[in-house]
mmCIF file of C-alpha atoms and ligand atoms in Angstrom:
data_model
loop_
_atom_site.group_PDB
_atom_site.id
_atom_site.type_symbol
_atom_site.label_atom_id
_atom_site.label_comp_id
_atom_site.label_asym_id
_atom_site.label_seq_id
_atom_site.Cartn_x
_atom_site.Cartn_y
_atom_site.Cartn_z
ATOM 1 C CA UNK A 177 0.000 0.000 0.000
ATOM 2 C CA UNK A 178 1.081 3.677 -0.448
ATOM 3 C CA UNK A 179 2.395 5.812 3.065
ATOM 4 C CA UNK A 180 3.228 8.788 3.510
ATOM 5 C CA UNK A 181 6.526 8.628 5.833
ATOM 6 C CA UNK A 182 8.417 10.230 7.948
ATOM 7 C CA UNK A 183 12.460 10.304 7.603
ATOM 8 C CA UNK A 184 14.227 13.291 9.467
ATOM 9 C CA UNK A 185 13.533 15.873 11.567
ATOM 10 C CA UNK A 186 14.181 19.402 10.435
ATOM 11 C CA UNK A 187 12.997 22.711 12.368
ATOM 12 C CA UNK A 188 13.257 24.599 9.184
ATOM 13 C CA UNK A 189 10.325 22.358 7.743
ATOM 14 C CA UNK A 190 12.244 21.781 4.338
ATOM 15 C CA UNK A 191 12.253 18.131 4.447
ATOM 16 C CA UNK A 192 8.829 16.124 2.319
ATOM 17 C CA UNK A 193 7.133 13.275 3.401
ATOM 18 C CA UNK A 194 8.363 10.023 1.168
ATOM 19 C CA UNK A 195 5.561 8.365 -0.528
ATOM 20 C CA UNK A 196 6.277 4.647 -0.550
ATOM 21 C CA UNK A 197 5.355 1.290 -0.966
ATOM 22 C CA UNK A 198 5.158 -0.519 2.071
ATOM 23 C CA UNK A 199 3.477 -3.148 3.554
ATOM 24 C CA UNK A 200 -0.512 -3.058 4.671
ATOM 25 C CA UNK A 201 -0.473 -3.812 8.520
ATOM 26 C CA UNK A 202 -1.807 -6.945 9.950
ATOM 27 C CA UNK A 203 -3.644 -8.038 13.138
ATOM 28 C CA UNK A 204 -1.129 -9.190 15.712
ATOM 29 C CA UNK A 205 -3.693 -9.154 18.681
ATOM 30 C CA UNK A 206 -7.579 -10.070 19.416
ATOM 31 C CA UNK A 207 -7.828 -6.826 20.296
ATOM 32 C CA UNK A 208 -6.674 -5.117 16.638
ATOM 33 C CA UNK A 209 -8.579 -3.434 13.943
ATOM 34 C CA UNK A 210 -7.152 -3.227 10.667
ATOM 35 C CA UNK A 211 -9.354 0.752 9.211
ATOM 36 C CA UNK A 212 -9.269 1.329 5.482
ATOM 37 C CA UNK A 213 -8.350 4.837 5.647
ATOM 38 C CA UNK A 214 -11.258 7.408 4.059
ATOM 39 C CA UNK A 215 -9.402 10.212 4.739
ATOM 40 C CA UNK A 216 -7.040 11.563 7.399
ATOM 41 C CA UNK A 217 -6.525 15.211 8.632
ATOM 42 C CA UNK A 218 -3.605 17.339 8.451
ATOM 43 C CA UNK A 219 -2.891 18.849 11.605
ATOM 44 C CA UNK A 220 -0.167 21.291 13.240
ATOM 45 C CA UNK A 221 0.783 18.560 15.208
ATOM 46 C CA UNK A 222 2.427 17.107 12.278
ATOM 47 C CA UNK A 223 4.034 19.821 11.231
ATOM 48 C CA UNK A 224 5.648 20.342 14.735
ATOM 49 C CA UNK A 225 6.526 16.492 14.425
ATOM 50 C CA UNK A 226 8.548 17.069 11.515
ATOM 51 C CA UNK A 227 10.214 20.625 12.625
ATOM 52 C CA UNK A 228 11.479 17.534 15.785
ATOM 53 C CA UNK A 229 9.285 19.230 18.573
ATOM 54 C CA UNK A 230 8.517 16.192 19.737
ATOM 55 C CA UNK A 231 11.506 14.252 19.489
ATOM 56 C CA UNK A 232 13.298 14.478 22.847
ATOM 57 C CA UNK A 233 9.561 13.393 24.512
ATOM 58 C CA UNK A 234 9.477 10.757 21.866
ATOM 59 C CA UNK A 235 12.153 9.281 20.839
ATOM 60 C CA UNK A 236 14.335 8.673 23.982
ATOM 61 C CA UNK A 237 17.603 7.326 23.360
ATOM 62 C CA UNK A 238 16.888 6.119 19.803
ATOM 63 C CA UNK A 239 14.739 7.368 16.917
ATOM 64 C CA UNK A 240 11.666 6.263 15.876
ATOM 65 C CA UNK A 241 11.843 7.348 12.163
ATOM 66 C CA UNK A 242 10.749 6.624 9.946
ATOM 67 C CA UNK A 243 7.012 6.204 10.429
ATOM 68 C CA UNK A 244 3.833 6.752 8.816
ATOM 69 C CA UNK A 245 1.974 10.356 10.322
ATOM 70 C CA UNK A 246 -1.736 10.593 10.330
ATOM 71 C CA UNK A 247 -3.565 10.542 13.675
ATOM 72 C CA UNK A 248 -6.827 12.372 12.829
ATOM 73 C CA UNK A 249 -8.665 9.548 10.030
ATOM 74 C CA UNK A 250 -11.608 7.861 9.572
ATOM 75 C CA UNK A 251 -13.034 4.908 7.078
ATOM 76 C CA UNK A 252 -13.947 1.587 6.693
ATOM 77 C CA UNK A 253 -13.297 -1.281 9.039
ATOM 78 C CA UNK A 254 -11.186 -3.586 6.639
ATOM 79 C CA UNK A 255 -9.858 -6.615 9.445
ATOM 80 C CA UNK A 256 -10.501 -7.199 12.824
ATOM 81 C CA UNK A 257 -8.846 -9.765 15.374
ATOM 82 C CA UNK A 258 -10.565 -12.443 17.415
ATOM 83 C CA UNK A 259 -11.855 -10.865 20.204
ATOM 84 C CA UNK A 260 -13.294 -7.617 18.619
ATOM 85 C CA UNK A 261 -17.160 -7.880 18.493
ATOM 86 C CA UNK A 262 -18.407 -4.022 18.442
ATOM 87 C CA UNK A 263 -17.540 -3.549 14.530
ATOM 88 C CA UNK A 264 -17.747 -5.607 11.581
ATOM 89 C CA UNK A 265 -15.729 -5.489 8.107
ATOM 90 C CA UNK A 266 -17.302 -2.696 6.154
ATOM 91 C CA UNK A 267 -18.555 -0.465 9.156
ATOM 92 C CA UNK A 268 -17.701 3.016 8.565
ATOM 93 C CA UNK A 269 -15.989 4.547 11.907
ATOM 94 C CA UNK A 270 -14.209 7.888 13.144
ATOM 95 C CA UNK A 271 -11.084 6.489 15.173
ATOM 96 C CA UNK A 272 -10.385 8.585 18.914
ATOM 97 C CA UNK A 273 -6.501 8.726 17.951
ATOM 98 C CA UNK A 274 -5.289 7.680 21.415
ATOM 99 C CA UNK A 275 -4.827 3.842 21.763
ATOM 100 C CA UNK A 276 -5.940 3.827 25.479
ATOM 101 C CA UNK A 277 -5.545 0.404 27.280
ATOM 102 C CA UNK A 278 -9.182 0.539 29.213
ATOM 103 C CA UNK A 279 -7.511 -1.120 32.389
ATOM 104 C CA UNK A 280 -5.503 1.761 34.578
ATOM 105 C CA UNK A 281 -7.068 3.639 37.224
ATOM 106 C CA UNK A 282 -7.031 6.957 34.864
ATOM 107 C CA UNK A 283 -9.314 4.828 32.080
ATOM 108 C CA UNK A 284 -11.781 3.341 34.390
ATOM 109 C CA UNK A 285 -12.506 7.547 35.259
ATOM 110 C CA UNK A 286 -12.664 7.927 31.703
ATOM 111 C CA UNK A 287 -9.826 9.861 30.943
ATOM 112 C CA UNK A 288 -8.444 8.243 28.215
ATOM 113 C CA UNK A 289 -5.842 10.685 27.470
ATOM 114 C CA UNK A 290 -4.380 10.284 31.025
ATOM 115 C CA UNK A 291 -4.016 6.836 30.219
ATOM 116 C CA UNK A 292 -1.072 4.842 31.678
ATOM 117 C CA UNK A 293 -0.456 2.581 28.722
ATOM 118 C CA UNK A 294 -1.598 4.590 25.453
ATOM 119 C CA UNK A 295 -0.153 4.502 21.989
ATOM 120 C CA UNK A 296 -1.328 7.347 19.674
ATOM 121 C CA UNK A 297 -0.491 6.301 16.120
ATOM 122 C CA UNK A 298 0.450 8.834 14.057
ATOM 123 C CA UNK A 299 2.817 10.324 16.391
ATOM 124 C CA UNK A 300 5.974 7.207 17.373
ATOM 125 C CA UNK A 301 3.542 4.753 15.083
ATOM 126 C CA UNK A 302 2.531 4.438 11.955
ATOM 127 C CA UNK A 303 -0.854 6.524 11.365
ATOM 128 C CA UNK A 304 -2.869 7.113 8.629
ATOM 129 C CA UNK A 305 -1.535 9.084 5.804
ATOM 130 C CA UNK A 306 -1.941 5.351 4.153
ATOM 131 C CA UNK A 307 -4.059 3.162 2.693
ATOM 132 C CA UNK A 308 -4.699 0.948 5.513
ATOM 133 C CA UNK A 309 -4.189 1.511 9.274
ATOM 134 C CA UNK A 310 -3.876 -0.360 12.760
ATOM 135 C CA UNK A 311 -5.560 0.534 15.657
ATOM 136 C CA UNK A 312 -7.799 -1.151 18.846
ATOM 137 C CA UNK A 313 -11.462 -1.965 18.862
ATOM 138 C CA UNK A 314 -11.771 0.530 22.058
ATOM 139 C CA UNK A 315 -11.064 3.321 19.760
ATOM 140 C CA UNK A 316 -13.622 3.087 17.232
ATOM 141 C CA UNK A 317 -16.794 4.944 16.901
ATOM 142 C CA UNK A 318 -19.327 3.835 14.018
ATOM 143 C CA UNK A 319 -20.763 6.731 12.262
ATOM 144 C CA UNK A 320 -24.091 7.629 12.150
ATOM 145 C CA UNK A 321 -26.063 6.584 8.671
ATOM 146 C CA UNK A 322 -25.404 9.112 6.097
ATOM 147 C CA UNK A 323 -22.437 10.701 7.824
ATOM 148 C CA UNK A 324 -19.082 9.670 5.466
ATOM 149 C CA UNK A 325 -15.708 9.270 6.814
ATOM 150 C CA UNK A 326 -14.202 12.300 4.655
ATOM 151 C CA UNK A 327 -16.543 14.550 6.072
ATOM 152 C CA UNK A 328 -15.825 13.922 9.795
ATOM 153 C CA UNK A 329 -11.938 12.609 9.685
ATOM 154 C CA UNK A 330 -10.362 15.177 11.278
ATOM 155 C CA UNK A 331 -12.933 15.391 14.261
ATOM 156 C CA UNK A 332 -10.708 12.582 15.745
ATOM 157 C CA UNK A 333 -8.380 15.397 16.536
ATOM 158 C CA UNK A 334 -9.076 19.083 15.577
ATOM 159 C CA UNK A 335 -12.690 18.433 16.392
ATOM 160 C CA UNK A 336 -12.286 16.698 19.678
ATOM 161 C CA UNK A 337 -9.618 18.954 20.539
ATOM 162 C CA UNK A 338 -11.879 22.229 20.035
ATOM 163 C CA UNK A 339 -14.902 20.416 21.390
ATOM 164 C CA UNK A 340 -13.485 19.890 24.735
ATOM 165 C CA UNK A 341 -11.790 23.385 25.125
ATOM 166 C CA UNK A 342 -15.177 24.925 24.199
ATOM 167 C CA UNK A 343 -17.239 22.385 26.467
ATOM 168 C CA UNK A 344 -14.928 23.812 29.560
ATOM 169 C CA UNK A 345 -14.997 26.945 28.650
ATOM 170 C CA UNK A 346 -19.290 26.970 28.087
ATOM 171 C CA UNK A 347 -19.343 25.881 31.894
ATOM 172 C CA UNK A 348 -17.227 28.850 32.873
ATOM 173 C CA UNK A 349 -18.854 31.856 31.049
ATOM 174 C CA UNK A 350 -22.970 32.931 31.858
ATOM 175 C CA UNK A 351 -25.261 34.254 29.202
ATOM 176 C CA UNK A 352 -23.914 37.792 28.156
ATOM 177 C CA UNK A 353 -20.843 37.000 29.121
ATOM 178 C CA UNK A 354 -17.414 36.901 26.726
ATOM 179 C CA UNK A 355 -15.778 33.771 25.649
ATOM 180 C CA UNK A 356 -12.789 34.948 22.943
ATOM 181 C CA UNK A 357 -11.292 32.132 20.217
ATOM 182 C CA UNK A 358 -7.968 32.936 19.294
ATOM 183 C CA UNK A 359 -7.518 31.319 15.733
ATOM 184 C CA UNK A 360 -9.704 30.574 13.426
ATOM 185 C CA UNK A 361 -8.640 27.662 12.196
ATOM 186 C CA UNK A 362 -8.970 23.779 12.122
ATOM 187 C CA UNK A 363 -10.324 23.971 15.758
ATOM 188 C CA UNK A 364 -11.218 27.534 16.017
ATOM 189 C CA UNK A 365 -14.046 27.049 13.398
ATOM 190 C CA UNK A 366 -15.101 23.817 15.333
ATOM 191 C CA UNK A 367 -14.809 25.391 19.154
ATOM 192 C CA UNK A 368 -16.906 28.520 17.445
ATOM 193 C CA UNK A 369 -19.951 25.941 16.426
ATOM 194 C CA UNK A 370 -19.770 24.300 19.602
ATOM 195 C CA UNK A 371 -20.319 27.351 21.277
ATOM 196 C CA UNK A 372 -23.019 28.345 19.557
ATOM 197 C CA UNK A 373 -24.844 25.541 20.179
ATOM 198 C CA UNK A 374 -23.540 24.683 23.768
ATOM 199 C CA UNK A 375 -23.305 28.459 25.383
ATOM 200 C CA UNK A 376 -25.134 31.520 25.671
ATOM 201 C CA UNK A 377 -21.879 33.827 26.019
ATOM 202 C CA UNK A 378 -21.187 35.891 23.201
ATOM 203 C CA UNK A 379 -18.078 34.716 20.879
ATOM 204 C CA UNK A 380 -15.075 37.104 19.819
ATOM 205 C CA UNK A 381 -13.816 35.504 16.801
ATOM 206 C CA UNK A 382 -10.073 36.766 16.424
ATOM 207 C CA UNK A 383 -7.908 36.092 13.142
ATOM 208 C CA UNK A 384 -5.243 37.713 10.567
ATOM 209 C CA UNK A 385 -6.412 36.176 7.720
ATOM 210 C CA UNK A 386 -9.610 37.759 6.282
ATOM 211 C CA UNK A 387 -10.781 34.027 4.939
ATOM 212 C CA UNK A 388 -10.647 33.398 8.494
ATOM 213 C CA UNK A 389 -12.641 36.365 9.289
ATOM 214 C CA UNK A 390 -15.357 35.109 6.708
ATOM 215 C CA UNK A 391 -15.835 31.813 8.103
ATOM 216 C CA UNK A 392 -16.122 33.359 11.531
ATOM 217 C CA UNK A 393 -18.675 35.745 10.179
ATOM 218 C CA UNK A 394 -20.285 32.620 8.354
ATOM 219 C CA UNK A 395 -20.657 30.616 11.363
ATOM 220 C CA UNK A 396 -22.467 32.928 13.447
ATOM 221 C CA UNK A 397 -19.551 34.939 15.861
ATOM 222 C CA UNK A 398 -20.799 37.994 17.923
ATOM 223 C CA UNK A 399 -17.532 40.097 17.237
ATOM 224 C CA UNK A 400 -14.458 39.465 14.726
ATOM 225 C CA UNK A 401 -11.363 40.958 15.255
ATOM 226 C CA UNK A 402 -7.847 40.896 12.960
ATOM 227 C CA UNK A 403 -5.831 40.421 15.687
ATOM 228 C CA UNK A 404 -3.652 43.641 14.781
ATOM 229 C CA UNK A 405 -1.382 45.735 17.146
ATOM 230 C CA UNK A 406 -4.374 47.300 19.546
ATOM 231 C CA UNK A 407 -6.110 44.054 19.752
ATOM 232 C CA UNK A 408 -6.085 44.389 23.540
ATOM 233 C CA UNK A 409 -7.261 47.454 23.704
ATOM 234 C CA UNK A 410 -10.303 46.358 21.130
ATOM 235 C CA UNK A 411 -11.213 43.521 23.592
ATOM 236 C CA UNK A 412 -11.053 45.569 26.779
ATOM 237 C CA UNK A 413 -13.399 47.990 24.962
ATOM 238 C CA UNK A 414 -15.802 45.834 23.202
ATOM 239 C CA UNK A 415 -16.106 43.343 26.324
ATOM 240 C CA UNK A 416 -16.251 46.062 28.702
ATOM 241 C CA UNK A 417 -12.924 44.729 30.353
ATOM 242 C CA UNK A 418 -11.941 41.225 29.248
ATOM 243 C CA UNK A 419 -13.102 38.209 28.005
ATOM 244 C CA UNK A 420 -13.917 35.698 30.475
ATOM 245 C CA UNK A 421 -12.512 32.976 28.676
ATOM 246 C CA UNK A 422 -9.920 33.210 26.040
ATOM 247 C CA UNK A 423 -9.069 29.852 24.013
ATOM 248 C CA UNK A 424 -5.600 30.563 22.820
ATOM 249 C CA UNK A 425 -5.864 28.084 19.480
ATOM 250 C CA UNK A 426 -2.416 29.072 18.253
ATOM 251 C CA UNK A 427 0.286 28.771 21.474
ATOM 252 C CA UNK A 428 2.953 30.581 19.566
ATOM 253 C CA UNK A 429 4.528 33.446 17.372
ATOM 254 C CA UNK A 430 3.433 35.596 20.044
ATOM 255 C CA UNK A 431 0.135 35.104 20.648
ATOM 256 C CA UNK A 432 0.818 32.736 24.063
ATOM 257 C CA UNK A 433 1.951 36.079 25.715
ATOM 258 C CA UNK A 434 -0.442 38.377 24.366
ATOM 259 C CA UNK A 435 -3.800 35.676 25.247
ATOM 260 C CA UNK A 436 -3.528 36.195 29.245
ATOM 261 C CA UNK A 437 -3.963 39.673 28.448
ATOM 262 C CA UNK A 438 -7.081 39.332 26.929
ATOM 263 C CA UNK A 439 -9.217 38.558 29.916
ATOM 264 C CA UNK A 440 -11.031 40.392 32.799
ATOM 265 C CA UNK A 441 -10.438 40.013 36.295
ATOM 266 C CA UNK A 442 -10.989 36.431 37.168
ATOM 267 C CA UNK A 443 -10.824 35.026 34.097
ATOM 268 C CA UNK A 444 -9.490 31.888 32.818
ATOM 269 C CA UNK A 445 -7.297 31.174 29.723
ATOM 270 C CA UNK A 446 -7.413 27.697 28.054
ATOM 271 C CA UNK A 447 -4.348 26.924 26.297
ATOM 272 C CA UNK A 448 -4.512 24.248 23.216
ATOM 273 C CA UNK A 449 -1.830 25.595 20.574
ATOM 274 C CA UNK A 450 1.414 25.220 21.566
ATOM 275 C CA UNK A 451 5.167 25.470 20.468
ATOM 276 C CA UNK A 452 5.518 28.780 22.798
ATOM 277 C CA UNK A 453 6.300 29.789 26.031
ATOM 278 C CA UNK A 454 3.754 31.707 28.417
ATOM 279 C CA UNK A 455 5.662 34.400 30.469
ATOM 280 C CA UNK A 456 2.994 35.847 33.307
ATOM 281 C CA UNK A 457 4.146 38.178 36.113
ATOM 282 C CA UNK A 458 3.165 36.402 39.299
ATOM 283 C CA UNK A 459 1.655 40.015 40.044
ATOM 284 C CA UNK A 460 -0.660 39.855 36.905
ATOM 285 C CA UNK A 461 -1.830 36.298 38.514
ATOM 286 C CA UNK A 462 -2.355 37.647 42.379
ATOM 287 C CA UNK A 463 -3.819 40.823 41.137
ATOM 288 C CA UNK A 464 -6.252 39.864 38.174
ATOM 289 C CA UNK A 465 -6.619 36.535 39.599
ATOM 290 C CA UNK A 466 -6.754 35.423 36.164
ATOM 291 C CA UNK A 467 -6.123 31.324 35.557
ATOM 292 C CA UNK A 468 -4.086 29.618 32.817
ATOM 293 C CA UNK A 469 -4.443 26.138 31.683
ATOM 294 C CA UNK A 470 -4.288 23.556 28.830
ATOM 295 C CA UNK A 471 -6.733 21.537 26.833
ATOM 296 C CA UNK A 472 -5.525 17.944 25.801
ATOM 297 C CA UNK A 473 -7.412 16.694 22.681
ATOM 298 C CA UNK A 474 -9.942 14.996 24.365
ATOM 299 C CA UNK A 475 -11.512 11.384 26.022
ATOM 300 C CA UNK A 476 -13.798 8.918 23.817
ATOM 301 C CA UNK A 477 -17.020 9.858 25.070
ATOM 302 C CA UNK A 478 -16.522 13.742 23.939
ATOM 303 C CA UNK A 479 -15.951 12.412 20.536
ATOM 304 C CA UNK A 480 -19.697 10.616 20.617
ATOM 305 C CA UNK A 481 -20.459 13.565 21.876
ATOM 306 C CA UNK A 482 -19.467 15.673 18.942
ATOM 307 C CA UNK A 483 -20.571 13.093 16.440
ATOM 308 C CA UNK A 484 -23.950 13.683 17.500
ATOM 309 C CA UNK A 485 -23.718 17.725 17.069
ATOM 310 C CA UNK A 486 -22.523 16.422 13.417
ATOM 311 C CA UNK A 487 -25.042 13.955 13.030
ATOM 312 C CA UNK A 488 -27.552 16.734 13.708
ATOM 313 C CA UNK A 489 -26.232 19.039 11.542
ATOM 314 C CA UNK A 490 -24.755 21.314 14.057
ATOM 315 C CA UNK A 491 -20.984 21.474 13.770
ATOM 316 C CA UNK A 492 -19.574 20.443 9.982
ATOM 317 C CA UNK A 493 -15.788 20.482 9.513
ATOM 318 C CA UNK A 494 -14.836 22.706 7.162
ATOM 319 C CA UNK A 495 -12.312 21.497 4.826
ATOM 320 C CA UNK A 496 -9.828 21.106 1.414
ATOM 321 C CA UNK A 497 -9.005 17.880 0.070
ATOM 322 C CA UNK A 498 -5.812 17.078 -0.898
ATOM 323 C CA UNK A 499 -4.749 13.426 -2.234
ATOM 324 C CA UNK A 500 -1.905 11.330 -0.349
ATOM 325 C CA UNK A 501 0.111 12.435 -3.889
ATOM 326 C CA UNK A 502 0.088 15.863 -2.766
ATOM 327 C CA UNK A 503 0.359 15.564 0.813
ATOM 328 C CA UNK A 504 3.336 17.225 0.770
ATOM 329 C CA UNK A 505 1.382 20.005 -1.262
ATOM 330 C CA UNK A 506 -1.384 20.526 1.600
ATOM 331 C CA UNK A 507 1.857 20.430 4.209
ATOM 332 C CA UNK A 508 3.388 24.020 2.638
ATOM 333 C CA UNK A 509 -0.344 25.234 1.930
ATOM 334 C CA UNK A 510 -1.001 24.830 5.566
ATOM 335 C CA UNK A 511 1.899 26.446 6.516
ATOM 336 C CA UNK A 512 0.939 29.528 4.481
ATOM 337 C CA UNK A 513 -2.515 29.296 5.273
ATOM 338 C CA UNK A 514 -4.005 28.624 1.965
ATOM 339 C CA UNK A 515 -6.824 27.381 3.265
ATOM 340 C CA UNK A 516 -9.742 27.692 5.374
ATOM 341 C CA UNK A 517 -10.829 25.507 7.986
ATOM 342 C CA UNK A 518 -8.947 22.086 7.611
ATOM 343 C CA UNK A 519 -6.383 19.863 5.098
ATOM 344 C CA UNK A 520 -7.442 16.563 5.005
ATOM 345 C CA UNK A 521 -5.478 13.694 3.301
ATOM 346 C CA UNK A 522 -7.491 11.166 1.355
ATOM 347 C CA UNK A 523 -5.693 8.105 0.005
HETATM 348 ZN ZN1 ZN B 275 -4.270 16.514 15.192
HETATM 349 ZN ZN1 ZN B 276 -5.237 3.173 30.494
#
């Protein structure tokens, strides 16, 4: 089958993806599910795989290259192993990208992303910028009738990831209050629809890129901003002090030290882009008592959850299709922001 690998690292980004032959993976345990990939999303997570971000977390001692990227997919179950009873050759599923192992104290609460023993395939593993991919019965949700696998693939990340970040923050802000989205991208678009249909606050939609803006506009937010040089003092004025909630989407170039200042007293920033490094006065913490944490993708059940805002029409991924050919294509339009919403791979 065709894959699109991995072979060096390289922070300048100039490296490609090879496209190869390689071998279709096999089941090796009861547990196993062989998914013929529909499509698979491109996500900034690759790109800071390739630029190495990862690589001292990952790769230890040793180096796990090359490998086949692709954690955000969806498609057809192709082969399944003995044990695996819940899906069926031919079912069309959306696939949570983190292998968890069900068994360790942090699964049986149901967080799946603390778990103990999880592989996430895409990232150390072959994913699915492929043909064919291996993952676990556990991680599989069937789609709802009608709903196709290139129309929800990169849910399994971008959408999971934005759907939890906005889920927090729609418990955080009341009615009338301000919850501001920071990017307008992959999950910005998704965390916007979420709120709209989750929260009664009123959304600040902030992005450079007038496409960005549109969509925004498009999907219903209260107040877009371009994110130029006075874009605190445009938030302080419009909010009437702050958002409460500020979902920084991007985590770098800047933004990850300009986010904090965003918000009123007491209010909380949500951190899911990253690559940056947050710099807060511990006065600006005591004084505003303002609170900073992250987002981390997100467990199984949020991703039914989301797939039945889909099903019902309510939050659509917005995307460009690329084929695995030109993956390395949709990796440099990314980069420049060529597109709205999301890159998705289909093979
Ligand atoms: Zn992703
Ligand atoms: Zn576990």
């Amino acid at each position: 089958m065709k894959a699109a690998r991995l072979y060096e690292y390289d922070p300048a980004m100039n490296v490609q993806l090879r496209i190869e032959d390689v071998s279709a993976p096999t089941i090796t345990a009861p547990n196993e599910v062989i998914v013929k990939v529909g499509a698979a999303g491109l996500c900034r997570t690759d790109l800071h795989i390739i630029e190495g971000v990862w690589k001292d977390i990952m790769d230890g001692e040793g180096s796990l290259l090359p490998y086949t990227l692709g954690h955000e997919n969806a498609g057809w179950v192709e082969d399944v192993g003995s044990a695996v009873t819940s899906v069926k050759p031919g079912d069309a599923v959306i696939c949570h990208p983190f292998n968890s192992c069900g068994i360790c104290l942090n699964c049986r609460y149901g967080h799946d992303m603390y778990c103990d023993h999880g592989l996430f395939p895409g990232l150390g593993l072959d994913g699915g910028f492929a043909e064919y991919f291996k993952t676990s019965e556990k991680s599989l949700i069937k789609l709802n009738t009608g709903i196709t696998p290139l129309s929800v693939a990169p849910m399994a990340d971008a959408g999971i990831t934005a759907y939890r970040a906005a889920k927090k923050a729609a418990k955080l802000v009341n009615p009338g209050g301000y919850i501001l989205l920071l990017g307008i991208g992959g999950l910005g678009h998704i965390a916007l629809q979420v709120l709209k249909h989750t929260s009664g606050a009123r959304i600040i939609a902030v992005d450079r890129e007038p496409a960005a803006q549109e969509l925004a506009r498009e999907l219903g937010a209260d107040i877009i901003l371009d994110g130029g040089p006075d874009l605190i003092e445009q938030v302080k004025e419009a909010t009437g002090g702050g958002a409460h909630v500020a979902i920084d989407f991007v985590g770098e170039h800047g933004t990850e030290n300009i986010c904090w200042k965003l918000l009123r007293q007491g209010g909380e920033l949500i951190m899911v882009g990253y690559g940056g490094t947050v710099e807060v006065p511990t006065l600006e913490l005591v004084a505003n008592e303002i609170k900073i944490g992250g987002s981390l993708v997100g467990d199984f059940v949020e991703l039914v959850e989301l797939m039945e805002l889909n099903a019902d029409g309510l939050v659509k991924m917005h995307q460009t299709e690329y084929s695995l050919a030109n993956i390395n294509q949709a990796i440099s339009d990314f980069k420049d922001r060529k597109f709205t919403g999301r890159g998705v791979i289909v093979p």
